[in-house]
Structures are given as structure tokens and as C-alpha cells.
Amino acid sequence: TCPELLAATPNSQHLSFIEKAIVTLKTLSLEQYQSFKKIMMQLITINGDISLYEWMVYQLITHQLEESPASEVKYHSLDQLKEEIAILLSAMAYLSPTEKTIKSSFGMGANIMGLYTIHLQPNPPITELSSCLQKLQLSSTSVRYKFLQGVLKAIQQDKTVTIEEATFF
């Protein structure tokens, strides 16, 4: 079955599979897509918890498949989203392998963004990540670009990019 195939496949190949599947998934009718989305959510919540990796894959797929209407830009500076950025950057930093790299990853990202007063948050729950991401999507292109620059530098700071970090990015 598909879940067993994915479980046997190394995470490093998941992005490649997802990219290929998205082409086909874009041909689904609205009813088929809603059913697919429901099944996908059932699969990632089957154990009663959603891991960060599962959340990232879900966000990646739904973002690629759902055409979001042009939203009004509500945020024009990173300062307006400091709390949300601290939470998202913390979640990304916790993908680092050691406590030292977690802190340095967060610090590097915050510094690149010019957010010197934000702090590493305790490993944030998935529910917070979704609302933070939604607010970030209401920001200007320049704010999102600066955020992505900070995340990229945070990921690269230990000279190793894991599949989880690449998926987060």
C-alpha cells in the first residue's frame, strides 16, 4: 500500500516523490481533492499526534494544490511579526541535531533578519505554526523574502542541510 511504500522510502526521497505527485494531484476534481486532503490528514493523525515533518509535508502539498486568492498585505515589516517569526524560526532550529546548533541556528536566522530581541521559544506546538504561517503569508513580498533569507542562513550555519530542514524551507 502507499503508506507502507512511503514508510520504507528514505526521507531524502520524499520531496522528489511529492514533486512528482503534485503534477498528478493538480488534475483532481475539487471533490477528489477534498477526499484526498481528508485521507492525508487521517494518515498523519493516526497515531494521535502530528510531527513537525508531517505538518511540513502537509503544508507543502496543500500550498502547491490550493490556489489562494490574492490577499491584502497586512504586514510590511518583520517587526510586526516578531512573535510569529520567533515561533517559526524556533521550530526550524529544533530540527538541528544538538542543543548548540539549535541555539546557533536560531541566532543566525534572527540576526540575518535584524530581529535582535527575539528569543528561542520552547519547541512550539504544530497548532501555533499554522497560525504563524498564515500571518506570514499576509506580509509583503519583501518581508517574506527577508524571512526566507534568515531561515536559509539558519539552516546553512552548521554546513549541513537535512531533509527536514529542506522541507521546512
XYZ file of N, CA, C and O in Angstrom:
676
model
N 0.840 -1.189 0.000
C 0.000 0.000 0.000
C 0.880 1.246 0.000
O 2.061 1.180 0.322
N 0.304 2.371 -0.284
C 1.036 3.633 -0.371
C 1.702 4.024 0.953
O 2.873 4.366 0.952
N 0.994 3.974 2.113
C 1.656 4.331 3.369
C 2.856 3.429 3.674
O 3.874 3.899 4.168
N 2.739 2.135 3.364
C 3.848 1.221 3.611
C 5.023 1.540 2.687
O 6.174 1.471 3.089
N 4.727 1.877 1.441
C 5.771 2.249 0.496
C 6.504 3.493 0.978
O 7.733 3.542 0.968
N 5.748 4.500 1.418
C 6.379 5.717 1.929
C 7.203 5.451 3.181
O 8.279 6.003 3.350
N 6.703 4.601 4.061
C 7.430 4.281 5.287
C 8.757 3.606 4.972
O 9.735 3.791 5.691
N 8.802 2.829 3.904
C 10.021 2.125 3.524
C 10.970 3.002 2.710
O 12.105 2.625 2.454
N 10.514 4.163 2.299
C 11.313 5.064 1.481
C 12.052 6.051 2.372
O 11.450 6.658 3.255
N 13.346 6.237 2.140
C 14.090 7.205 2.949
C 13.508 8.616 2.807
O 13.056 8.996 1.718
N 13.532 9.368 3.897
C 13.011 10.748 3.868
C 13.663 11.571 2.765
O 13.036 12.463 2.201
N 14.916 11.263 2.445
C 15.625 12.034 1.429
C 14.961 11.939 0.055
O 15.176 12.786 -0.797
N 14.126 10.929 -0.158
C 13.443 10.778 -1.445
C 12.009 11.289 -1.418
O 11.358 11.362 -2.456
N 11.507 11.654 -0.247
C 10.118 12.104 -0.137
C 9.838 13.337 -0.988
O 8.808 13.408 -1.657
N 10.728 14.336 -0.944
C 10.481 15.563 -1.712
C 10.365 15.269 -3.203
O 9.512 15.840 -3.886
N 11.196 14.383 -3.693
C 11.137 14.012 -5.101
C 9.789 13.370 -5.437
O 9.161 13.698 -6.452
N 9.325 12.464 -4.564
C 8.013 11.832 -4.766
C 6.895 12.870 -4.719
O 5.968 12.832 -5.532
N 6.977 13.776 -3.761
C 5.933 14.792 -3.612
C 5.861 15.666 -4.851
O 4.776 15.939 -5.374
N 7.024 16.112 -5.345
C 7.054 16.953 -6.543
C 6.398 16.252 -7.735
O 5.660 16.860 -8.490
N 6.683 14.961 -7.875
C 6.099 14.203 -8.982
C 4.598 14.005 -8.774
O 3.818 14.085 -9.725
N 4.199 13.752 -7.545
C 2.783 13.515 -7.256
C 1.947 14.782 -7.444
O 0.790 14.695 -7.872
N 2.511 15.930 -7.157
C 1.761 17.183 -7.250
C 1.248 17.407 -8.668
O 0.123 17.877 -8.862
N 2.034 17.023 -9.651
C 1.600 17.171 -11.050
C 0.293 16.420 -11.268
O -0.658 16.952 -11.849
N 0.223 15.193 -10.771
C -0.992 14.388 -10.919
C -2.105 14.905 -10.016
O -3.268 14.971 -10.421
N -1.756 15.277 -8.793
C -2.769 15.749 -7.848
C -3.475 17.008 -8.344
O -4.637 17.234 -8.030
N -2.794 17.807 -9.153
C -3.404 19.026 -9.698
C -4.539 18.716 -10.669
O -5.326 19.591 -10.987
N -4.627 17.484 -11.120
C -5.692 17.116 -12.053
C -6.954 16.630 -11.334
O -7.957 16.357 -11.986
N -6.907 16.522 -10.000
C -8.076 16.061 -9.247
C -9.210 17.075 -9.316
O -8.974 18.291 -9.346
N -10.413 16.568 -9.298
C -11.572 17.463 -9.179
C -11.588 18.003 -7.752
O -10.886 17.481 -6.877
N -12.406 19.005 -7.501
C -12.494 19.576 -6.154
C -12.934 18.509 -5.153
O -12.375 18.398 -4.062
N -13.907 17.694 -5.534
C -14.395 16.628 -4.657
C -13.291 15.603 -4.376
O -13.098 15.181 -3.234
N -12.554 15.226 -5.401
C -11.457 14.274 -5.219
C -10.363 14.870 -4.332
O -9.812 14.184 -3.472
N -10.072 16.152 -4.553
C -9.043 16.807 -3.740
C -9.462 16.870 -2.277
O -8.659 16.599 -1.387
N -10.712 17.215 -2.010
C -11.193 17.272 -0.626
C -11.074 15.900 0.037
O -10.693 15.795 1.204
N -11.397 14.850 -0.695
C -11.278 13.490 -0.181
C -9.809 13.144 0.083
O -9.467 12.572 1.124
N -8.936 13.486 -0.861
C -7.501 13.253 -0.701
C -6.968 13.976 0.541
O -6.231 13.398 1.343
N -7.361 15.224 0.693
C -6.897 16.038 1.827
C -7.369 15.427 3.154
O -6.610 15.369 4.125
N -8.605 14.944 3.185
C -9.153 14.312 4.387
C -8.367 13.039 4.735
O -8.002 12.816 5.891
N -8.097 12.230 3.731
C -7.337 10.992 3.947
C -5.917 11.307 4.395
O -5.381 10.660 5.311
N -5.313 12.312 3.785
C -3.956 12.708 4.173
C -3.928 13.123 5.646
O -3.037 12.728 6.396
N -4.921 13.882 6.081
C -4.977 14.307 7.482
C -5.208 13.102 8.394
O -4.614 13.015 9.474
N -6.039 12.174 7.985
C -6.264 10.964 8.787
C -4.973 10.173 8.946
O -4.681 9.663 10.028
N -4.183 10.084 7.891
C -2.923 9.340 7.949
C -1.911 9.995 8.884
O -1.226 9.302 9.638
N -1.834 11.316 8.853
C -0.830 11.958 9.704
C -1.278 12.072 11.152
O -0.452 12.295 12.028
N -2.574 11.898 11.410
C -3.052 11.960 12.799
C -3.381 10.585 13.362
O -3.894 10.484 14.477
N -3.068 9.537 12.624
C -3.457 8.187 13.035
C -2.868 7.791 14.390
O -3.484 7.061 15.146
N -1.688 8.313 14.708
C -1.073 7.985 15.992
C -1.442 8.976 17.094
O -0.897 8.928 18.191
N -2.364 9.883 16.804
C -2.826 10.844 17.804
C -1.964 12.087 17.917
O -2.227 12.950 18.747
N -0.949 12.201 17.081
C -0.038 13.340 17.148
C 0.416 13.678 15.730
O 0.484 12.803 14.874
N 0.722 14.929 15.504
C 1.265 15.347 14.213
C 2.701 15.788 14.451
O 2.947 16.714 15.226
N 3.634 15.131 13.787
C 5.037 15.525 13.921
C 5.287 16.773 13.074
O 4.515 17.090 12.158
N 6.382 17.451 13.354
C 6.741 18.626 12.570
C 6.944 18.239 11.112
O 6.504 18.948 10.203
N 7.575 17.115 10.868
C 7.810 16.668 9.496
C 6.484 16.419 8.776
O 6.301 16.837 7.638
N 5.545 15.756 9.439
C 4.235 15.506 8.832
C 3.523 16.822 8.529
O 2.917 16.986 7.466
N 3.599 17.772 9.456
C 2.977 19.075 9.255
C 3.606 19.775 8.051
O 2.905 20.355 7.224
N 4.941 19.714 7.947
C 5.626 20.384 6.837
C 5.208 19.782 5.499
O 4.946 20.520 4.541
N 5.132 18.467 5.420
C 4.726 17.812 4.175
C 3.286 18.193 3.819
O 2.980 18.519 2.668
N 2.408 18.191 4.815
C 1.009 18.582 4.591
C 0.927 20.023 4.070
O 0.213 20.304 3.100
N 1.671 20.926 4.697
C 1.674 22.326 4.267
C 2.216 22.464 2.845
O 1.671 23.220 2.038
N 3.277 21.733 2.549
C 3.875 21.783 1.217
C 2.876 21.348 0.151
O 2.682 22.031 -0.857
N 2.224 20.231 0.387
C 1.276 19.706 -0.599
C 0.066 20.626 -0.750
O -0.305 20.991 -1.865
N -0.543 21.024 0.358
C -1.742 21.855 0.252
C -1.415 23.230 -0.321
O -2.219 23.788 -1.067
N -0.249 23.762 -0.012
C 0.135 25.064 -0.566
C 0.273 24.983 -2.088
O -0.137 25.897 -2.808
N 0.822 23.880 -2.574
C 1.002 23.710 -4.013
C -0.322 23.477 -4.745
O -0.458 23.819 -5.904
N -1.287 22.882 -4.040
C -2.533 22.499 -4.703
C -3.663 23.499 -4.546
O -4.609 23.489 -5.328
N -3.595 24.338 -3.541
C -4.683 25.280 -3.302
C -4.282 26.658 -3.796
O -3.305 27.229 -3.335
N -5.048 27.141 -4.724
C -4.809 28.493 -5.217
C -5.392 29.465 -4.213
O -6.600 29.513 -4.020
N -4.501 30.205 -3.581
C -5.004 31.163 -2.600
C -5.294 32.478 -3.310
O -4.504 32.940 -4.121
N -6.428 33.056 -3.011
C -6.758 34.337 -3.629
C -5.773 35.404 -3.161
O -5.200 35.292 -2.083
N -5.560 36.388 -3.988
C -4.655 37.467 -3.612
C -5.169 38.116 -2.328
O -6.311 38.548 -2.254
N -4.322 38.106 -1.326
C -4.711 38.650 -0.033
C -4.173 40.062 0.121
O -3.139 40.420 -0.440
N -4.878 40.820 0.908
C -4.418 42.159 1.228
C -3.184 42.036 2.110
O -3.154 41.235 3.048
N -2.159 42.802 1.798
C -0.948 42.800 2.606
C -1.235 43.549 3.899
O -1.663 44.700 3.883
N -1.046 42.863 5.019
C -1.311 43.465 6.327
C -0.032 43.801 7.083
O -0.061 44.592 8.019
N 1.076 43.171 6.700
C 2.326 43.349 7.445
C 3.426 43.786 6.489
O 3.695 43.131 5.498
N 4.059 44.905 6.839
C 5.073 45.496 5.966
C 6.462 45.477 6.573
O 7.403 45.961 5.954
N 6.592 44.937 7.779
C 7.916 44.840 8.393
C 8.000 43.579 9.250
O 6.988 43.089 9.752
N 9.208 43.090 9.393
C 9.435 41.915 10.231
C 9.061 42.199 11.683
O 8.609 41.301 12.391
N 9.240 43.433 12.110
C 8.907 43.797 13.499
C 7.440 43.527 13.822
O 7.107 43.203 14.956
N 6.569 43.657 12.833
C 5.143 43.408 13.059
C 4.849 41.925 13.290
O 3.780 41.583 13.786
N 5.785 41.065 12.937
C 5.585 39.620 13.040
C 6.645 38.959 13.928
O 6.927 37.765 13.782
N 7.206 39.715 14.853
C 8.301 39.189 15.679
C 7.917 37.906 16.410
O 8.675 36.945 16.434
N 6.743 37.895 17.009
C 6.310 36.723 17.777
C 6.163 35.507 16.858
O 6.625 34.407 17.176
N 5.532 35.699 15.718
C 5.319 34.610 14.774
C 6.646 34.101 14.215
O 6.857 32.892 14.077
N 7.547 35.034 13.892
C 8.848 34.651 13.359
C 9.653 33.892 14.410
O 10.316 32.895 14.099
N 9.587 34.322 15.658
C 10.294 33.614 16.732
C 9.800 32.170 16.834
O 10.595 31.242 17.017
N 8.513 31.978 16.692
C 7.941 30.626 16.783
C 8.360 29.777 15.578
O 8.815 28.639 15.734
N 8.224 30.316 14.368
C 8.594 29.567 13.166
C 10.095 29.274 13.131
O 10.512 28.151 12.823
N 10.908 30.273 13.462
C 12.357 30.088 13.459
C 12.776 29.096 14.545
O 13.688 28.296 14.345
N 12.090 29.101 15.678
C 12.374 28.129 16.742
C 12.080 26.717 16.266
O 12.871 25.793 16.483
N 10.941 26.538 15.617
C 10.577 25.209 15.108
C 11.633 24.709 14.138
O 12.041 23.543 14.186
N 12.101 25.585 13.269
C 13.142 25.200 12.320
C 14.440 24.881 13.059
O 15.110 23.895 12.763
N 14.791 25.680 14.052
C 16.038 25.469 14.789
C 16.050 24.118 15.497
O 17.086 23.453 15.572
N 14.897 23.686 15.996
C 14.820 22.397 16.685
C 15.029 21.212 15.743
O 15.134 20.072 16.199
N 15.114 21.462 14.460
C 15.471 20.405 13.519
C 16.976 20.146 13.532
O 17.446 19.155 12.976
N 17.740 21.030 14.175
C 19.192 20.850 14.302
C 19.495 19.711 15.267
O 18.723 19.457 16.194
N 20.640 19.065 15.075
C 20.917 17.846 15.845
C 21.336 18.029 17.307
O 21.157 17.125 18.112
N 21.901 19.175 17.664
C 22.385 19.348 19.040
C 21.876 20.653 19.629
O 21.474 21.568 18.900
N 21.919 20.747 20.952
C 21.490 21.971 21.646
C 22.294 23.177 21.155
O 21.747 24.255 20.949
N 23.598 22.979 20.954
C 24.455 24.076 20.491
C 24.030 24.556 19.103
O 23.928 25.752 18.855
N 23.772 23.603 18.194
C 23.386 24.011 16.842
C 21.960 24.563 16.803
O 21.654 25.393 15.951
N 21.118 24.132 17.733
C 19.771 24.700 17.823
C 19.882 26.194 18.121
O 19.294 27.030 17.437
N 20.660 26.527 19.145
C 20.810 27.936 19.547
C 21.518 28.761 18.485
O 21.107 29.885 18.192
N 22.574 28.212 17.882
C 23.297 28.990 16.875
C 22.469 29.154 15.602
O 22.532 30.195 14.950
N 21.683 28.139 15.257
C 20.813 28.231 14.094
C 19.775 29.339 14.294
O 19.577 30.193 13.415
N 19.121 29.333 15.461
C 18.136 30.367 15.757
C 18.788 31.748 15.732
O 18.263 32.689 15.116
N 19.941 31.878 16.397
C 20.631 33.169 16.463
C 21.028 33.693 15.104
O 20.872 34.887 14.815
N 21.532 32.809 14.257
C 21.931 33.213 12.909
C 20.721 33.726 12.131
O 20.774 34.783 11.500
N 19.629 32.983 12.172
C 18.432 33.410 11.454
C 17.899 34.744 11.950
O 17.565 35.627 11.157
N 17.822 34.899 13.266
C 17.323 36.148 13.849
C 18.223 37.322 13.468
O 17.729 38.404 13.118
N 19.543 37.104 13.512
C 20.476 38.180 13.168
C 20.355 38.589 11.706
O 20.370 39.786 11.394
N 20.242 37.620 10.815
C 20.105 37.933 9.385
C 18.835 38.748 9.145
O 18.812 39.648 8.315
N 17.792 38.451 9.901
C 16.531 39.188 9.753
C 16.564 40.538 10.469
O 15.638 41.329 10.328
N 17.602 40.772 11.264
C 17.690 42.025 12.020
C 16.772 42.043 13.228
O 16.440 43.108 13.750
N 16.369 40.869 13.701
C 15.479 40.758 14.867
C 16.319 40.336 16.077
O 16.370 39.172 16.441
N 16.971 41.306 16.683
C 17.928 41.032 17.753
C 17.261 40.812 19.107
O 17.914 40.379 20.046
N 15.976 41.080 19.214
C 15.306 40.969 20.518
C 14.423 39.734 20.639
O 13.802 39.540 21.675
N 14.355 38.912 19.586
C 13.533 37.704 19.696
C 14.368 36.590 20.327
O 15.594 36.607 20.265
N 13.680 35.637 20.937
C 14.366 34.554 21.644
C 13.828 33.202 21.209
O 12.666 33.080 20.819
N 14.693 32.209 21.326
C 14.317 30.831 21.034
C 13.152 30.439 21.932
O 13.198 30.626 23.140
N 12.101 29.929 21.319
C 10.901 29.519 22.046
C 10.988 28.023 22.361
O 11.632 27.282 21.637
N 10.317 27.584 23.422
C 10.237 26.128 23.630
C 9.628 25.500 22.383
O 8.871 26.148 21.674
N 9.989 24.269 22.100
C 9.543 23.613 20.879
C 8.044 23.852 20.673
O 7.221 23.306 21.385
N 7.683 24.713 19.713
C 6.286 25.137 19.569
C 5.371 24.025 19.062
O 5.777 23.203 18.247
N 4.125 24.027 19.533
C 3.165 23.040 19.035
C 2.777 23.343 17.583
O 2.811 24.488 17.146
N 2.406 22.308 16.883
C 2.043 22.416 15.466
C 0.916 23.424 15.251
O 0.919 24.163 14.277
N -0.036 23.479 16.175
C -1.173 24.392 16.004
C -0.711 25.847 15.934
O -1.288 26.646 15.203
N 0.331 26.182 16.668
C 0.855 27.557 16.610
C 1.536 27.822 15.278
O 1.476 28.936 14.760
N 2.209 26.821 14.736
C 2.929 27.010 13.478
C 1.977 27.380 12.347
O 2.285 28.241 11.530
N 0.831 26.734 12.297
C -0.134 27.019 11.230
C -0.617 28.458 11.280
O -0.667 29.137 10.258
N -0.952 28.954 12.458
C -1.436 30.338 12.553
C -0.310 31.330 12.258
O -0.549 32.374 11.649
N 0.910 31.007 12.661
C 2.046 31.891 12.363
C 2.309 31.951 10.865
O 2.560 33.021 10.314
N 2.236 30.807 10.219
C 2.450 30.753 8.778
C 1.366 31.537 8.033
O 1.649 32.255 7.078
N 0.129 31.436 8.496
C -0.960 32.189 7.865
C -0.719 33.687 7.967
O -0.944 34.425 7.004
N -0.246 34.153 9.121
C 0.039 35.586 9.262
C 1.207 35.999 8.374
O 1.171 37.065 7.756
N 2.234 35.160 8.304
C 3.388 35.478 7.461
C 2.967 35.581 5.996
O 3.488 36.412 5.257
N 1.992 34.780 5.574
C 1.517 34.836 4.196
C 0.776 36.135 3.894
O 0.564 36.463 2.736
N 0.400 36.872 4.925
C -0.260 38.171 4.736
C 0.737 39.318 4.755
O 0.351 40.480 4.839
N 2.025 38.985 4.682
C 3.053 40.021 4.704
C 3.478 40.365 3.284
O 3.203 39.629 2.333
N 4.190 41.466 3.178
C 4.668 41.909 1.869
C 5.731 40.943 1.349
O 6.324 40.169 2.103
N 5.968 41.018 0.066
C 6.978 40.170 -0.569
C 8.341 40.393 0.068
O 9.085 39.443 0.305
N 8.677 41.628 0.370
C 9.990 41.913 0.954
C 10.129 41.303 2.354
O 11.200 40.833 2.725
N 9.056 41.277 3.129
C 9.089 40.659 4.459
C 9.287 39.156 4.323
O 10.126 38.566 5.010
N 8.547 38.533 3.420
C 8.699 37.087 3.229
C 10.092 36.740 2.716
O 10.706 35.753 3.126
N 10.620 37.568 1.824
C 11.962 37.349 1.284
C 13.003 37.427 2.406
O 13.883 36.561 2.501
N 12.901 38.438 3.245
C 13.859 38.596 4.353
C 13.735 37.424 5.333
O 14.732 36.925 5.849
N 12.508 36.969 5.587
C 12.295 35.805 6.448
C 12.989 34.583 5.852
O 13.707 33.860 6.542
N 12.785 34.337 4.559
C 13.404 33.181 3.909
C 14.925 33.282 3.893
O 15.613 32.271 4.040
N 15.462 34.499 3.753
C 16.912 34.674 3.833
C 17.421 34.244 5.209
O 18.436 33.556 5.312
N 16.723 34.665 6.250
C 17.116 34.306 7.610
C 17.028 32.811 7.851
O 17.935 32.213 8.455
N 15.955 32.186 7.384
C 15.786 30.740 7.555
C 16.882 29.993 6.798
O 17.476 29.042 7.322
N 17.183 30.428 5.580
C 18.218 29.771 4.792
C 19.570 29.845 5.494
O 20.280 28.839 5.598
N 19.940 31.012 5.991
C 21.218 31.153 6.702
C 21.222 30.320 7.979
O 22.243 29.737 8.342
N 20.083 30.249 8.656
C 19.986 29.436 9.872
C 20.207 27.958 9.543
O 20.909 27.249 10.276
N 19.644 27.514 8.447
C 19.802 26.122 8.023
C 21.250 25.837 7.650
O 21.808 24.799 8.002
N 21.883 26.777 6.968
C 23.239 26.567 6.469
C 24.325 26.760 7.517
O 25.460 26.377 7.285
N 23.994 27.315 8.675
C 25.030 27.693 9.636
C 25.893 26.536 10.110
O 27.052 26.718 10.410
N 25.361 25.307 10.152
C 26.173 24.167 10.593
C 26.766 23.398 9.412
O 27.306 22.310 9.577
N 26.664 23.961 8.212
C 27.226 23.397 6.984
C 26.582 22.067 6.573
O 27.114 21.336 5.754
N 25.435 21.736 7.162
C 24.712 20.510 6.830
C 23.241 20.856 6.658
O 22.678 21.543 7.499
N 22.647 20.389 5.585
C 21.221 20.608 5.367
C 20.538 19.250 5.396
O 20.792 18.390 4.555
N 19.675 19.057 6.391
C 18.942 17.795 6.494
C 17.701 17.860 5.608
O 17.265 18.940 5.208
N 17.113 16.718 5.334
C 15.888 16.679 4.523
C 14.765 17.409 5.233
O 13.946 18.087 4.608
N 14.737 17.322 6.579
C 13.707 18.018 7.337
C 13.863 19.540 7.199
O 12.885 20.266 7.048
N 15.125 20.022 7.229
C 15.373 21.448 7.056
C 15.000 21.902 5.653
O 14.400 22.954 5.473
N 15.334 21.086 4.653
C 14.994 21.427 3.269
C 13.477 21.470 3.097
O 12.950 22.357 2.421
N 12.773 20.543 3.712
C 11.314 20.521 3.626
C 10.739 21.752 4.307
O 9.809 22.380 3.793
N 11.281 22.120 5.465
C 10.808 23.311 6.178
C 10.991 24.534 5.283
O 10.096 25.362 5.173
N 12.147 24.654 4.639
C 12.413 25.806 3.799
C 11.442 25.862 2.637
O 10.911 26.883 2.308
